[in-house]
Amino acid sequence: MLSLSEVMENRIYSQVKLPVNCIISLTHFDSKSKLSQVYAENIEDFLATKTPSTQKVFYDILNCIFSDAVRLKKITENPCSFILRPKVKQKKFRCYEFFEQNIMIESLPKDYSDLFVFLCCTGLRISECLALTEKDVTPKYIRVWKIKDSVTNEIVDTTKNGEERKVLYHESLLKYLNLDFIASVNYRTVNRTYAKYYKQFDNINLHSTRHTYASLAHYVGIDEKVIQKQLGHKTLAMTQDTYTDLLLDGNSVIKEYFLRLEQMIMNPRRT
């Protein structure tokens, strides 16, 4: 298992070709081309070939390169300074409605379908789920303390917020947990498979399973502070304002699970 710093080094190494490719694209791989011959309109044309979500990333990379070139007196001015930094409108994602849950469960291949149910019923981040081993699953809770990096696929001994947490679950969830399958996939394969089906819905992405957990937990009456703790949020406002949506009435196996989970958490003596 690698430390966070080691994984970040691997990430940097795997992505170091990105700024190089930017310059190659701008100079058309002409060895005689110089940075001083790259103008604002060249950068604008280059950025126009990129998707809106990546334009800002490429702009920032180029801006750093040309800023350093100015500092080192290789060029006299930064062409990026004549271009407005691209703005990316933040899209608000939401939970899966009951009918959408059913479509995903029925449409996905069996192993991916079970994983979808497991993600919705635990609220785990995909990186946390893909790092699970048998030792992390106790009879009462799932220990969340590490992630599988989405770029390098290395296991990192930390979570997104740096804190370990224990996610409570009802025993009926275990039939959806296939650790061998989880160990065999990564973020890209899971997202690629799910995207084939969730792209038919508006404002849904892979992370929507966490929104679904928050929304269904709220729907069945689980205490808001418990939901916050289970999701690993720093603030209650994050849970309530960003992750919790109002669900239309309906049914799904995920809803049936949350009804059992609510009884277990809120009324432990009755289970």
Short mmCIF file of C-alpha atoms in Angstrom, two decimals:
data_model
loop_
_atom_site.label_atom_id
_atom_site.label_comp_id
_atom_site.label_asym_id
_atom_site.label_seq_id
_atom_site.Cartn_x
_atom_site.Cartn_y
_atom_site.Cartn_z
CA MET A 1 0.00 0.00 0.00
CA LEU A 2 1.39 3.40 -0.96
CA SER A 3 1.25 6.62 1.03
CA LEU A 4 -0.62 9.64 -0.32
CA SER A 5 2.64 11.40 -1.25
CA GLU A 6 3.87 8.36 -3.22
CA VAL A 7 0.61 8.12 -5.15
CA MET A 8 0.71 11.84 -5.92
CA GLU A 9 4.23 11.38 -7.33
CA ASN A 10 2.92 8.60 -9.57
CA ARG A 11 0.03 10.82 -10.64
CA ILE A 12 2.40 13.63 -11.56
CA TYR A 13 4.59 11.23 -13.51
CA SER A 14 1.62 9.78 -15.41
CA GLN A 15 0.31 13.24 -16.27
CA VAL A 16 3.60 14.98 -17.05
CA LYS A 17 3.00 14.51 -20.78
CA LEU A 18 -0.07 16.79 -20.61
CA PRO A 19 1.79 20.15 -20.69
CA VAL A 20 4.27 18.74 -23.22
CA ASN A 21 1.40 17.74 -25.50
CA CYS A 22 -0.07 21.23 -25.15
CA ILE A 23 3.09 22.81 -26.51
CA ILE A 24 3.47 20.19 -29.22
CA SER A 25 -0.09 20.87 -30.36
CA LEU A 26 0.48 24.63 -30.43
CA THR A 27 3.75 24.44 -32.36
CA HIS A 28 2.55 21.58 -34.58
CA PHE A 29 5.63 19.61 -33.53
CA ASP A 30 7.88 21.89 -35.57
CA SER A 31 11.36 21.93 -34.05
CA LYS A 32 11.90 25.42 -35.48
CA SER A 33 8.86 26.85 -33.75
CA LYS A 34 9.43 29.05 -30.75
CA LEU A 35 7.25 30.01 -27.80
CA SER A 36 7.51 33.61 -28.96
CA GLN A 37 5.67 32.58 -32.13
CA VAL A 38 2.62 31.39 -30.20
CA TYR A 39 -0.07 34.07 -30.05
CA ALA A 40 -3.32 34.49 -28.19
CA GLU A 41 -5.35 33.43 -31.22
CA ASN A 42 -3.33 30.18 -31.45
CA ILE A 43 -4.23 29.37 -27.87
CA GLU A 44 -7.89 30.24 -28.43
CA ASP A 45 -7.99 27.93 -31.46
CA PHE A 46 -6.31 25.18 -29.43
CA LEU A 47 -8.75 25.55 -26.51
CA ALA A 48 -11.69 25.46 -28.93
CA THR A 49 -10.78 21.86 -29.76
CA LYS A 50 -11.23 20.84 -26.12
CA THR A 51 -14.40 20.09 -24.20
CA PRO A 52 -15.78 22.86 -21.96
CA SER A 53 -14.89 20.87 -18.85
CA THR A 54 -11.18 20.62 -19.81
CA GLN A 55 -10.61 24.05 -21.36
CA LYS A 56 -9.84 25.60 -17.98
CA VAL A 57 -7.34 22.84 -17.17
CA PHE A 58 -5.43 23.34 -20.43
CA TYR A 59 -5.56 27.12 -20.05
CA ASP A 60 -4.03 26.91 -16.56
CA ILE A 61 -1.25 24.61 -17.80
CA LEU A 62 -0.39 26.91 -20.69
CA ASN A 63 -0.60 29.98 -18.50
CA CYS A 64 1.96 28.48 -16.11
CA ILE A 65 4.28 27.53 -18.98
CA PHE A 66 4.20 30.98 -20.57
CA SER A 67 4.44 32.75 -17.20
CA ASP A 68 7.64 30.82 -16.48
CA ALA A 69 8.92 31.68 -19.96
CA VAL A 70 8.38 35.38 -19.22
CA ARG A 71 10.07 35.05 -15.83
CA LEU A 72 13.07 33.33 -17.45
CA LYS A 73 13.13 36.06 -20.14
CA LYS A 74 12.56 33.58 -22.96
CA ILE A 75 9.59 35.64 -24.17
CA THR A 76 8.48 39.19 -23.40
CA GLU A 77 4.78 38.63 -22.76
CA ASN A 78 2.39 35.84 -21.86
CA PRO A 79 -0.16 35.29 -24.66
CA CYS A 80 -2.59 33.83 -22.10
CA SER A 81 -2.85 37.23 -20.45
CA PHE A 82 -4.84 38.41 -23.47
CA ILE A 83 -7.41 35.62 -23.06
CA LEU A 84 -10.14 35.36 -20.47
CA ARG A 85 -9.75 32.23 -18.36
CA PRO A 86 -12.50 29.77 -19.43
CA LYS A 87 -15.32 29.42 -16.96
CA VAL A 88 -16.95 26.11 -16.27
CA LYS A 89 -20.49 26.27 -15.01
CA GLN A 90 -20.79 23.91 -12.07
CA LYS A 91 -23.45 21.35 -12.79
CA LYS A 92 -25.57 20.26 -9.85
CA PHE A 93 -25.98 16.53 -9.78
CA ARG A 94 -28.81 14.77 -7.98
CA CYS A 95 -29.94 11.41 -6.66
CA TYR A 96 -31.51 8.60 -8.67
CA GLU A 97 -35.31 8.64 -8.53
CA PHE A 98 -36.92 5.29 -7.73
CA PHE A 99 -37.78 4.52 -11.36
CA GLU A 100 -34.21 5.40 -12.38
CA GLN A 101 -32.83 3.09 -9.70
CA ASN A 102 -34.92 0.28 -11.14
CA ILE A 103 -33.73 0.97 -14.69
CA MET A 104 -30.09 0.87 -13.58
CA ILE A 105 -30.56 -2.33 -11.56
CA GLU A 106 -32.40 -4.11 -14.37
CA SER A 107 -30.16 -2.88 -17.22
CA LEU A 108 -26.67 -3.30 -15.80
CA PRO A 109 -24.74 -6.60 -15.97
CA LYS A 110 -25.27 -8.58 -12.74
CA ASP A 111 -21.99 -7.73 -10.99
CA TYR A 112 -22.27 -4.05 -11.87
CA SER A 113 -25.93 -4.03 -10.84
CA ASP A 114 -25.07 -5.46 -7.42
CA LEU A 115 -22.28 -2.90 -7.04
CA PHE A 116 -24.73 -0.12 -7.92
CA VAL A 117 -27.10 -1.25 -5.15
CA PHE A 118 -24.20 -1.52 -2.71
CA LEU A 119 -22.99 2.00 -3.50
CA CYS A 120 -26.47 3.50 -3.13
CA CYS A 121 -27.03 1.66 0.16
CA THR A 122 -23.73 2.61 1.79
CA GLY A 123 -22.97 6.06 0.37
CA LEU A 124 -19.35 5.06 -0.14
CA ARG A 125 -17.33 7.02 -2.65
CA ILE A 126 -16.39 4.78 -5.57
CA SER A 127 -12.70 5.13 -4.63
CA GLU A 128 -13.50 3.96 -1.09
CA CYS A 129 -15.61 1.04 -2.28
CA LEU A 130 -12.98 -0.22 -4.72
CA ALA A 131 -10.40 -0.35 -1.91
CA LEU A 132 -12.49 -2.63 0.32
CA THR A 133 -11.19 -6.00 1.46
CA GLU A 134 -12.67 -8.73 3.61
CA LYS A 135 -11.00 -7.28 6.72
CA ASP A 136 -12.88 -4.00 6.27
CA VAL A 137 -16.33 -5.63 6.51
CA THR A 138 -17.31 -6.42 10.09
CA PRO A 139 -20.68 -7.90 11.17
CA LYS A 140 -21.99 -4.43 12.10
CA TYR A 141 -20.16 -1.86 10.01
CA ILE A 142 -17.82 -1.25 7.08
CA ARG A 143 -14.51 0.31 8.00
CA VAL A 144 -13.65 3.08 5.52
CA TRP A 145 -10.03 4.20 5.82
CA LYS A 146 -8.42 3.92 2.37
CA ILE A 147 -9.11 4.53 -1.32
CA LYS A 148 -8.11 3.22 -4.74
CA ASP A 149 -6.65 6.15 -6.66
CA SER A 150 -8.69 6.84 -9.80
CA VAL A 151 -5.60 7.61 -11.92
CA THR A 152 -2.88 5.22 -10.74
CA ASN A 153 -5.18 2.49 -9.31
CA GLU A 154 -2.89 2.33 -6.28
CA ILE A 155 -4.34 1.78 -2.81
CA VAL A 156 -3.84 4.86 -0.63
CA ASP A 157 -4.07 4.71 3.16
CA THR A 158 -6.35 7.73 3.56
CA THR A 159 -9.83 8.94 2.65
CA LYS A 160 -10.83 12.10 0.80
CA ASN A 161 -11.16 14.10 4.02
CA GLY A 162 -8.35 12.25 5.79
CA GLU A 163 -10.64 10.70 8.39
CA GLU A 164 -11.62 7.11 9.02
CA ARG A 165 -15.30 6.30 9.46
CA LYS A 166 -17.55 3.33 10.18
CA VAL A 167 -20.53 2.90 7.87
CA LEU A 168 -23.40 0.99 9.45
CA TYR A 169 -25.25 -1.54 7.33
CA HIS A 170 -28.05 -4.08 7.57
CA GLU A 171 -27.07 -7.71 7.03
CA SER A 172 -29.39 -7.99 4.02
CA LEU A 173 -26.90 -5.86 2.07
CA LEU A 174 -24.20 -8.54 2.07
CA LYS A 175 -25.72 -10.41 -0.88
CA TYR A 176 -24.83 -7.40 -3.05
CA LEU A 177 -21.19 -7.30 -1.92
CA ASN A 178 -18.78 -9.15 -4.22
CA LEU A 179 -15.25 -8.36 -3.05
CA ASP A 180 -13.61 -10.41 -5.80
CA PHE A 181 -15.41 -8.39 -8.45
CA ILE A 182 -14.63 -5.12 -6.67
CA ALA A 183 -10.92 -5.99 -6.65
CA SER A 184 -11.01 -6.67 -10.39
CA VAL A 185 -12.33 -3.27 -11.55
CA ASN A 186 -11.24 0.35 -11.36
CA TYR A 187 -12.86 3.78 -11.47
CA ARG A 188 -12.73 4.06 -15.25
CA THR A 189 -14.28 0.67 -16.00
CA VAL A 190 -17.08 1.24 -13.51
CA ASN A 191 -17.84 4.75 -14.73
CA ARG A 192 -17.68 3.70 -18.38
CA THR A 193 -20.14 0.88 -17.75
CA TYR A 194 -22.56 2.98 -15.68
CA ALA A 195 -22.40 5.95 -18.06
CA LYS A 196 -23.93 3.84 -20.83
CA TYR A 197 -27.13 3.80 -18.79
CA TYR A 198 -27.16 6.89 -16.57
CA LYS A 199 -26.51 9.24 -19.51
CA GLN A 200 -30.20 8.85 -20.40
CA PHE A 201 -31.03 10.77 -17.20
CA ASP A 202 -30.49 14.49 -16.60
CA ASN A 203 -27.95 15.64 -13.98
CA ILE A 204 -26.81 12.16 -13.00
CA ASN A 205 -23.24 10.89 -12.73
CA LEU A 206 -21.33 8.15 -10.93
CA HIS A 207 -21.27 10.23 -7.75
CA SER A 208 -25.09 10.29 -7.72
CA THR A 209 -25.09 7.08 -5.69
CA ARG A 210 -23.96 9.16 -2.70
CA HIS A 211 -26.75 11.64 -3.36
CA THR A 212 -29.11 8.66 -3.45
CA TYR A 213 -27.88 7.46 -0.06
CA ALA A 214 -28.40 10.89 1.52
CA SER A 215 -31.82 11.40 -0.07
CA LEU A 216 -33.18 7.95 0.78
CA ALA A 217 -31.83 8.08 4.33
CA HIS A 218 -33.65 11.39 4.74
CA TYR A 219 -36.75 9.95 3.03
CA VAL A 220 -37.11 7.08 5.54
CA GLY A 221 -36.39 9.27 8.57
CA ILE A 222 -32.78 8.63 9.56
CA ASP A 223 -31.38 11.49 11.66
CA GLU A 224 -29.54 14.15 9.64
CA LYS A 225 -26.44 14.04 11.86
CA VAL A 226 -26.24 10.27 11.36
CA ILE A 227 -26.43 10.74 7.59
CA GLN A 228 -23.64 13.33 7.75
CA LYS A 229 -21.44 11.01 9.77
CA GLN A 230 -22.10 8.03 7.50
CA LEU A 231 -21.17 10.04 4.39
CA GLY A 232 -18.07 11.51 6.01
CA HIS A 233 -19.03 15.15 5.48
CA LYS A 234 -17.33 17.88 7.47
CA THR A 235 -20.53 19.89 7.86
CA LEU A 236 -24.24 19.17 8.11
CA ALA A 237 -24.86 21.94 5.57
CA MET A 238 -22.95 19.95 2.94
CA THR A 239 -25.19 16.94 3.54
CA GLN A 240 -28.43 18.90 3.55
CA ASP A 241 -27.82 21.49 0.83
CA THR A 242 -25.73 19.56 -1.70
CA TYR A 243 -26.57 15.90 -1.29
CA THR A 244 -30.15 15.64 -0.07
CA ASP A 245 -32.92 15.79 -2.69
CA LEU A 246 -36.67 15.30 -2.40
CA LEU A 247 -37.74 12.01 -3.95
CA LEU A 248 -40.92 11.32 -5.86
CA ASP A 249 -42.92 8.40 -4.47
CA GLY A 250 -42.03 4.99 -5.79
CA ASN A 251 -40.47 1.66 -4.91
CA SER A 252 -37.19 -0.14 -5.40
CA VAL A 253 -35.07 -2.75 -3.64
CA ILE A 254 -32.91 0.13 -2.45
CA LYS A 255 -35.89 1.77 -0.76
CA GLU A 256 -36.79 -1.55 0.90
CA TYR A 257 -33.25 -1.78 2.22
CA PHE A 258 -33.36 1.74 3.67
CA LEU A 259 -36.58 0.93 5.53
CA ARG A 260 -34.71 -1.93 7.24
CA LEU A 261 -31.67 0.27 7.83
CA GLU A 262 -33.78 2.97 9.46
CA GLN A 263 -35.25 0.44 11.90
CA MET A 264 -31.80 -0.86 12.75
CA ILE A 265 -30.27 2.60 13.32
CA MET A 266 -33.17 4.51 14.86
CA ASN A 267 -34.89 1.66 16.72
CA PRO A 268 -32.11 -0.86 17.47
CA ARG A 269 -34.12 -2.73 20.15
CA ARG A 270 -36.81 -3.65 17.63
CA THR A 271 -34.42 -5.36 15.18
#
